[in-house]
mmCIF file of C-alpha atoms in Angstrom:
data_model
loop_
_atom_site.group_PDB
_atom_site.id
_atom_site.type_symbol
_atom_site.label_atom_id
_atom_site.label_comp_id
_atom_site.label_asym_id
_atom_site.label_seq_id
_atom_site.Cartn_x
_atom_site.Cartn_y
_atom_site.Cartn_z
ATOM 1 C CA UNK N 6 -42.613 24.996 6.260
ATOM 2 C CA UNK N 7 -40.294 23.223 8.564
ATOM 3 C CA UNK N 8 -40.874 21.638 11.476
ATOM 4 C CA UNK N 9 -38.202 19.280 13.983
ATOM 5 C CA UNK N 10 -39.227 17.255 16.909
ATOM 6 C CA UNK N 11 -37.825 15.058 18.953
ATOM 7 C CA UNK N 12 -37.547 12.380 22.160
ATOM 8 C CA UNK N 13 -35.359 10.276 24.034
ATOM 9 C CA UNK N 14 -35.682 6.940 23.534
ATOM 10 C CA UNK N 15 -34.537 4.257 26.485
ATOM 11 C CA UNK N 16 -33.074 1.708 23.825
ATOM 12 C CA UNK N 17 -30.082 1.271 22.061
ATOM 13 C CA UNK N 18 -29.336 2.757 18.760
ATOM 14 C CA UNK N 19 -29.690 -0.167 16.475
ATOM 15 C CA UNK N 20 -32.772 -1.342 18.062
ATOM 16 C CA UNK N 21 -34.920 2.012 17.549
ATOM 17 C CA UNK N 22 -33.135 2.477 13.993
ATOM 18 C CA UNK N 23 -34.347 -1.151 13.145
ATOM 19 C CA UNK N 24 -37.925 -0.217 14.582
ATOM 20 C CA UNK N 25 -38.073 2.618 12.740
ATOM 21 C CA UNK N 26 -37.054 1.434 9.108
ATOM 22 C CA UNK N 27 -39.422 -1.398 9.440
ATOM 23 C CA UNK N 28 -41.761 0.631 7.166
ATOM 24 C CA UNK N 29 -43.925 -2.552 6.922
ATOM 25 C CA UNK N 30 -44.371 -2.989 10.250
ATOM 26 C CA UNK N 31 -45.897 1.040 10.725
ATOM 27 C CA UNK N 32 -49.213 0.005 11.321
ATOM 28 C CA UNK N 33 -48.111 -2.213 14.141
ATOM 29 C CA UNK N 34 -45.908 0.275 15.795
ATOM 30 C CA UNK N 35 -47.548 4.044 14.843
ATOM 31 C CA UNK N 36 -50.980 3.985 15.839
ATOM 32 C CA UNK N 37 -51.734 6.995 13.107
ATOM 33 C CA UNK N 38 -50.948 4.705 10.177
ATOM 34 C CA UNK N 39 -53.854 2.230 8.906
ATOM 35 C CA UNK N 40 -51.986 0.540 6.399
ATOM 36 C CA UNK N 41 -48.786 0.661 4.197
ATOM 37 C CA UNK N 42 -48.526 -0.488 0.356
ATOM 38 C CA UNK N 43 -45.061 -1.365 -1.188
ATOM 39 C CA UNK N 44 -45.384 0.331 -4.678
ATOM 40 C CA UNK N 45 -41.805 -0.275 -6.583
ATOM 41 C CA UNK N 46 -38.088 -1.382 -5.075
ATOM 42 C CA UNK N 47 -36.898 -3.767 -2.806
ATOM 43 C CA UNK N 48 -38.886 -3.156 0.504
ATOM 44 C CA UNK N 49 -36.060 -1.245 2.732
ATOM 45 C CA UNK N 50 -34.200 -0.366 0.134
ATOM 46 C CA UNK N 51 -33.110 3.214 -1.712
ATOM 47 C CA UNK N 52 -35.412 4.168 -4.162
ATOM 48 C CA UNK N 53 -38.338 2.181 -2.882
ATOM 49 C CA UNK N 54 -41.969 3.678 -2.956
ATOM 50 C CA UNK N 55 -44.644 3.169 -0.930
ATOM 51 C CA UNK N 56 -48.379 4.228 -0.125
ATOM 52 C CA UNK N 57 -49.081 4.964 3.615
ATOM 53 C CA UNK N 58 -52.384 5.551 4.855
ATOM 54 C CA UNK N 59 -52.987 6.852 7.836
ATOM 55 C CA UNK N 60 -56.354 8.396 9.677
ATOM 56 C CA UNK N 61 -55.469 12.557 10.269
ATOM 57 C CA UNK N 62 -58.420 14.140 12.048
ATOM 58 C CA UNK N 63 -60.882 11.808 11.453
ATOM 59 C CA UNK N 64 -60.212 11.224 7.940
ATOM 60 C CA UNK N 65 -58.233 8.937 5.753
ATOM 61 C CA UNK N 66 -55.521 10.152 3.947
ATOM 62 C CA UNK N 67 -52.910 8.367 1.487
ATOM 63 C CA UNK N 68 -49.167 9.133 0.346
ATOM 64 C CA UNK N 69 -47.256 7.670 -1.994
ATOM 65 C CA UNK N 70 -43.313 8.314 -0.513
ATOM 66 C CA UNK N 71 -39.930 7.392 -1.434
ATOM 67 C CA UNK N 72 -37.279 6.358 0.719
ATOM 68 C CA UNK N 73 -34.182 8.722 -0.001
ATOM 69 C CA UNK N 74 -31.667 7.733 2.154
ATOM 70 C CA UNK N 75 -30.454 4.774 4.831
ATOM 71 C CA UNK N 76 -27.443 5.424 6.746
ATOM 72 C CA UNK N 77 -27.533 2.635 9.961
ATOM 73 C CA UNK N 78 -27.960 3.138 12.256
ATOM 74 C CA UNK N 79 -28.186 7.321 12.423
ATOM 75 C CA UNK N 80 -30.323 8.637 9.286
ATOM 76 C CA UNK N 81 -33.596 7.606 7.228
ATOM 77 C CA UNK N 82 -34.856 10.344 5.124
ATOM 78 C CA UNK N 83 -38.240 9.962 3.385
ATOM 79 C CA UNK N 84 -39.775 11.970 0.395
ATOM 80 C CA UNK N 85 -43.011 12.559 -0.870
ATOM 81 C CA UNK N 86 -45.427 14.628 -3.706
ATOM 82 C CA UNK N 87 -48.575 15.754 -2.645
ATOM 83 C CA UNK N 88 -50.635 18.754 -3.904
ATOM 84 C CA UNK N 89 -47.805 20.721 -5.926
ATOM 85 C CA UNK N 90 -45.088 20.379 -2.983
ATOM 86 C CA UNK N 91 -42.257 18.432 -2.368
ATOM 87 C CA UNK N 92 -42.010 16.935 1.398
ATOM 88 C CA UNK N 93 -39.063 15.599 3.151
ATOM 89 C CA UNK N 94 -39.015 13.732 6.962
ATOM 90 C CA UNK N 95 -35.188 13.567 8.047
ATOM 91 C CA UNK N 96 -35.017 11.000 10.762
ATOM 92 C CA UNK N 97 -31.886 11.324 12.931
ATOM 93 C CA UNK N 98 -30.451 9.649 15.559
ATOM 94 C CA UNK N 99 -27.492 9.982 18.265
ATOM 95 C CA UNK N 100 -26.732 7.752 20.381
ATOM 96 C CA UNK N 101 -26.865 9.523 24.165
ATOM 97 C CA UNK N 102 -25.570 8.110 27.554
ATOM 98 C CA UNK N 103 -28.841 6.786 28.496
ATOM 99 C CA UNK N 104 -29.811 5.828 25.312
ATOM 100 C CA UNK N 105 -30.820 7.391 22.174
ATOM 101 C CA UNK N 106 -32.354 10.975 20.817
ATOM 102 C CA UNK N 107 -34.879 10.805 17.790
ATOM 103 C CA UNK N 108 -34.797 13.742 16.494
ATOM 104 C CA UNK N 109 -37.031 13.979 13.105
ATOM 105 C CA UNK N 110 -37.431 17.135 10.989
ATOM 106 C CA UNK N 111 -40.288 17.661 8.475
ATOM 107 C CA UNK N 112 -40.521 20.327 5.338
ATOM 108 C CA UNK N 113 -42.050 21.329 2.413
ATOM 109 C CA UNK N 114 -40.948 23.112 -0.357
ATOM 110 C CA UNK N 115 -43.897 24.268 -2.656
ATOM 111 C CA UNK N 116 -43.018 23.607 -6.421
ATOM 112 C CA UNK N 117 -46.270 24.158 -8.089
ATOM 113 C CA UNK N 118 -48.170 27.588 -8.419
ATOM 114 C CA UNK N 119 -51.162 26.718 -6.333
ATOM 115 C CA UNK N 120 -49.084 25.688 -4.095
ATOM 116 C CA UNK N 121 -46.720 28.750 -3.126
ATOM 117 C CA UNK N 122 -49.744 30.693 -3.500
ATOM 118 C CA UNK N 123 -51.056 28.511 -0.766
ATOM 119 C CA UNK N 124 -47.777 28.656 1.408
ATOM 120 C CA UNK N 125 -49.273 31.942 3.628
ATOM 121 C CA UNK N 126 -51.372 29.821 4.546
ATOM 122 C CA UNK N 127 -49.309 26.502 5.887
ATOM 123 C CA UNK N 128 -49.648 28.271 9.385
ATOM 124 C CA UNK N 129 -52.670 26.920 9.923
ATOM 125 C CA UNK N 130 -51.742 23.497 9.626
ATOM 126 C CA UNK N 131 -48.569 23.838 11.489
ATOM 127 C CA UNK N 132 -49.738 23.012 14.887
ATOM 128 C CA UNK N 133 -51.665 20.188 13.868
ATOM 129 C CA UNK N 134 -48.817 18.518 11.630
ATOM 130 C CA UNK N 135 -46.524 18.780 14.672
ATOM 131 C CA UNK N 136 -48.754 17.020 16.847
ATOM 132 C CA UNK N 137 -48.775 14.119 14.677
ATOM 133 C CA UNK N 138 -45.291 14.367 14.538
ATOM 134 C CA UNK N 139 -45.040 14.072 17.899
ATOM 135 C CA UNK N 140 -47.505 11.329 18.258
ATOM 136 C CA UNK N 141 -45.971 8.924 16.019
ATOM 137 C CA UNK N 142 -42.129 9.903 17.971
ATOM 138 C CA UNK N 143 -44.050 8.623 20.996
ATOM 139 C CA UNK N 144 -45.663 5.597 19.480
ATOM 140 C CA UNK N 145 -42.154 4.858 18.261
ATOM 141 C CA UNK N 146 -40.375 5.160 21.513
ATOM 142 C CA UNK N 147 -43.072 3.176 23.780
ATOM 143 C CA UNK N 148 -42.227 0.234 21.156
ATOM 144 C CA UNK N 149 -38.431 0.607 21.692
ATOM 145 C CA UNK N 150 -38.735 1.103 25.161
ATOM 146 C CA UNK N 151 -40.742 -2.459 25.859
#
């Protein structure tokens, strides 16, 4: 499964990249997230892990993820294990003339058994992942834009 949204953001660069890698700070700035956990690593840094919690359709729901990669101000990736597959949310952003574009793709690669036998049926959760996705893009860019 992959999935890529994105928005336009009335800030500059730094400002919404700085927003964005404040992973601490999610539960201030994405209304989805209840709470986030710093498991190993410097918080911010490569190689850090980290349990976010976050309220998905009425229910609570925890992840243990890895930030990957920090390029300032244009690319945070995160990573994550979760029921035999192997996520990965590519935050990127460009700088535009009014601004900047967030643009923030989202797939899974299933590495267990149960879980390619289960990819058929990722379809069904498509929709509903990308409206999250889209709701946390927004909650991100009405805190950059205030």
């Amino acid at each position: 499964m992959q999935l890529t949204v994105s928005t336009e953001i009335n800030a500059p660069i730094a400002h919404v990249f700085s927003i964005m890698t404040d992973v601490a700070r999610w539960p201030d700035t994405i209304s989805g997230i209840e709470s986030v956990e710093w498991l190993t690593g410097e918080p911010g840094s490569v190689g850090a892990t980290f349990r976010e919690t976050r309220r998905m359709h009425g229910r609570i729901a925890s992840e243990d993820m890895t930030i990957a990669e920090i390029q300032p101000p244009s690319r945070f990736v995160l990573t994550a294990f979760s029921h035999g597959t192997r996520y990965e949310a590519v935050h990127e952003l460009r700088e535009e003339r009014d601004g900047t574009r967030l643009e923030l793709s989202f797939s899974g690669q299933p590495e267990s058994l149960f879980a390619r036998l289960m990819t058929p049926l990722g379809w069904l959760f498509r929709s509903a992942v990308c409206k999250q996705l889209l709701l946390d893009l927004a909650d991100l860019k009405a805190v950059a834009e205030r």
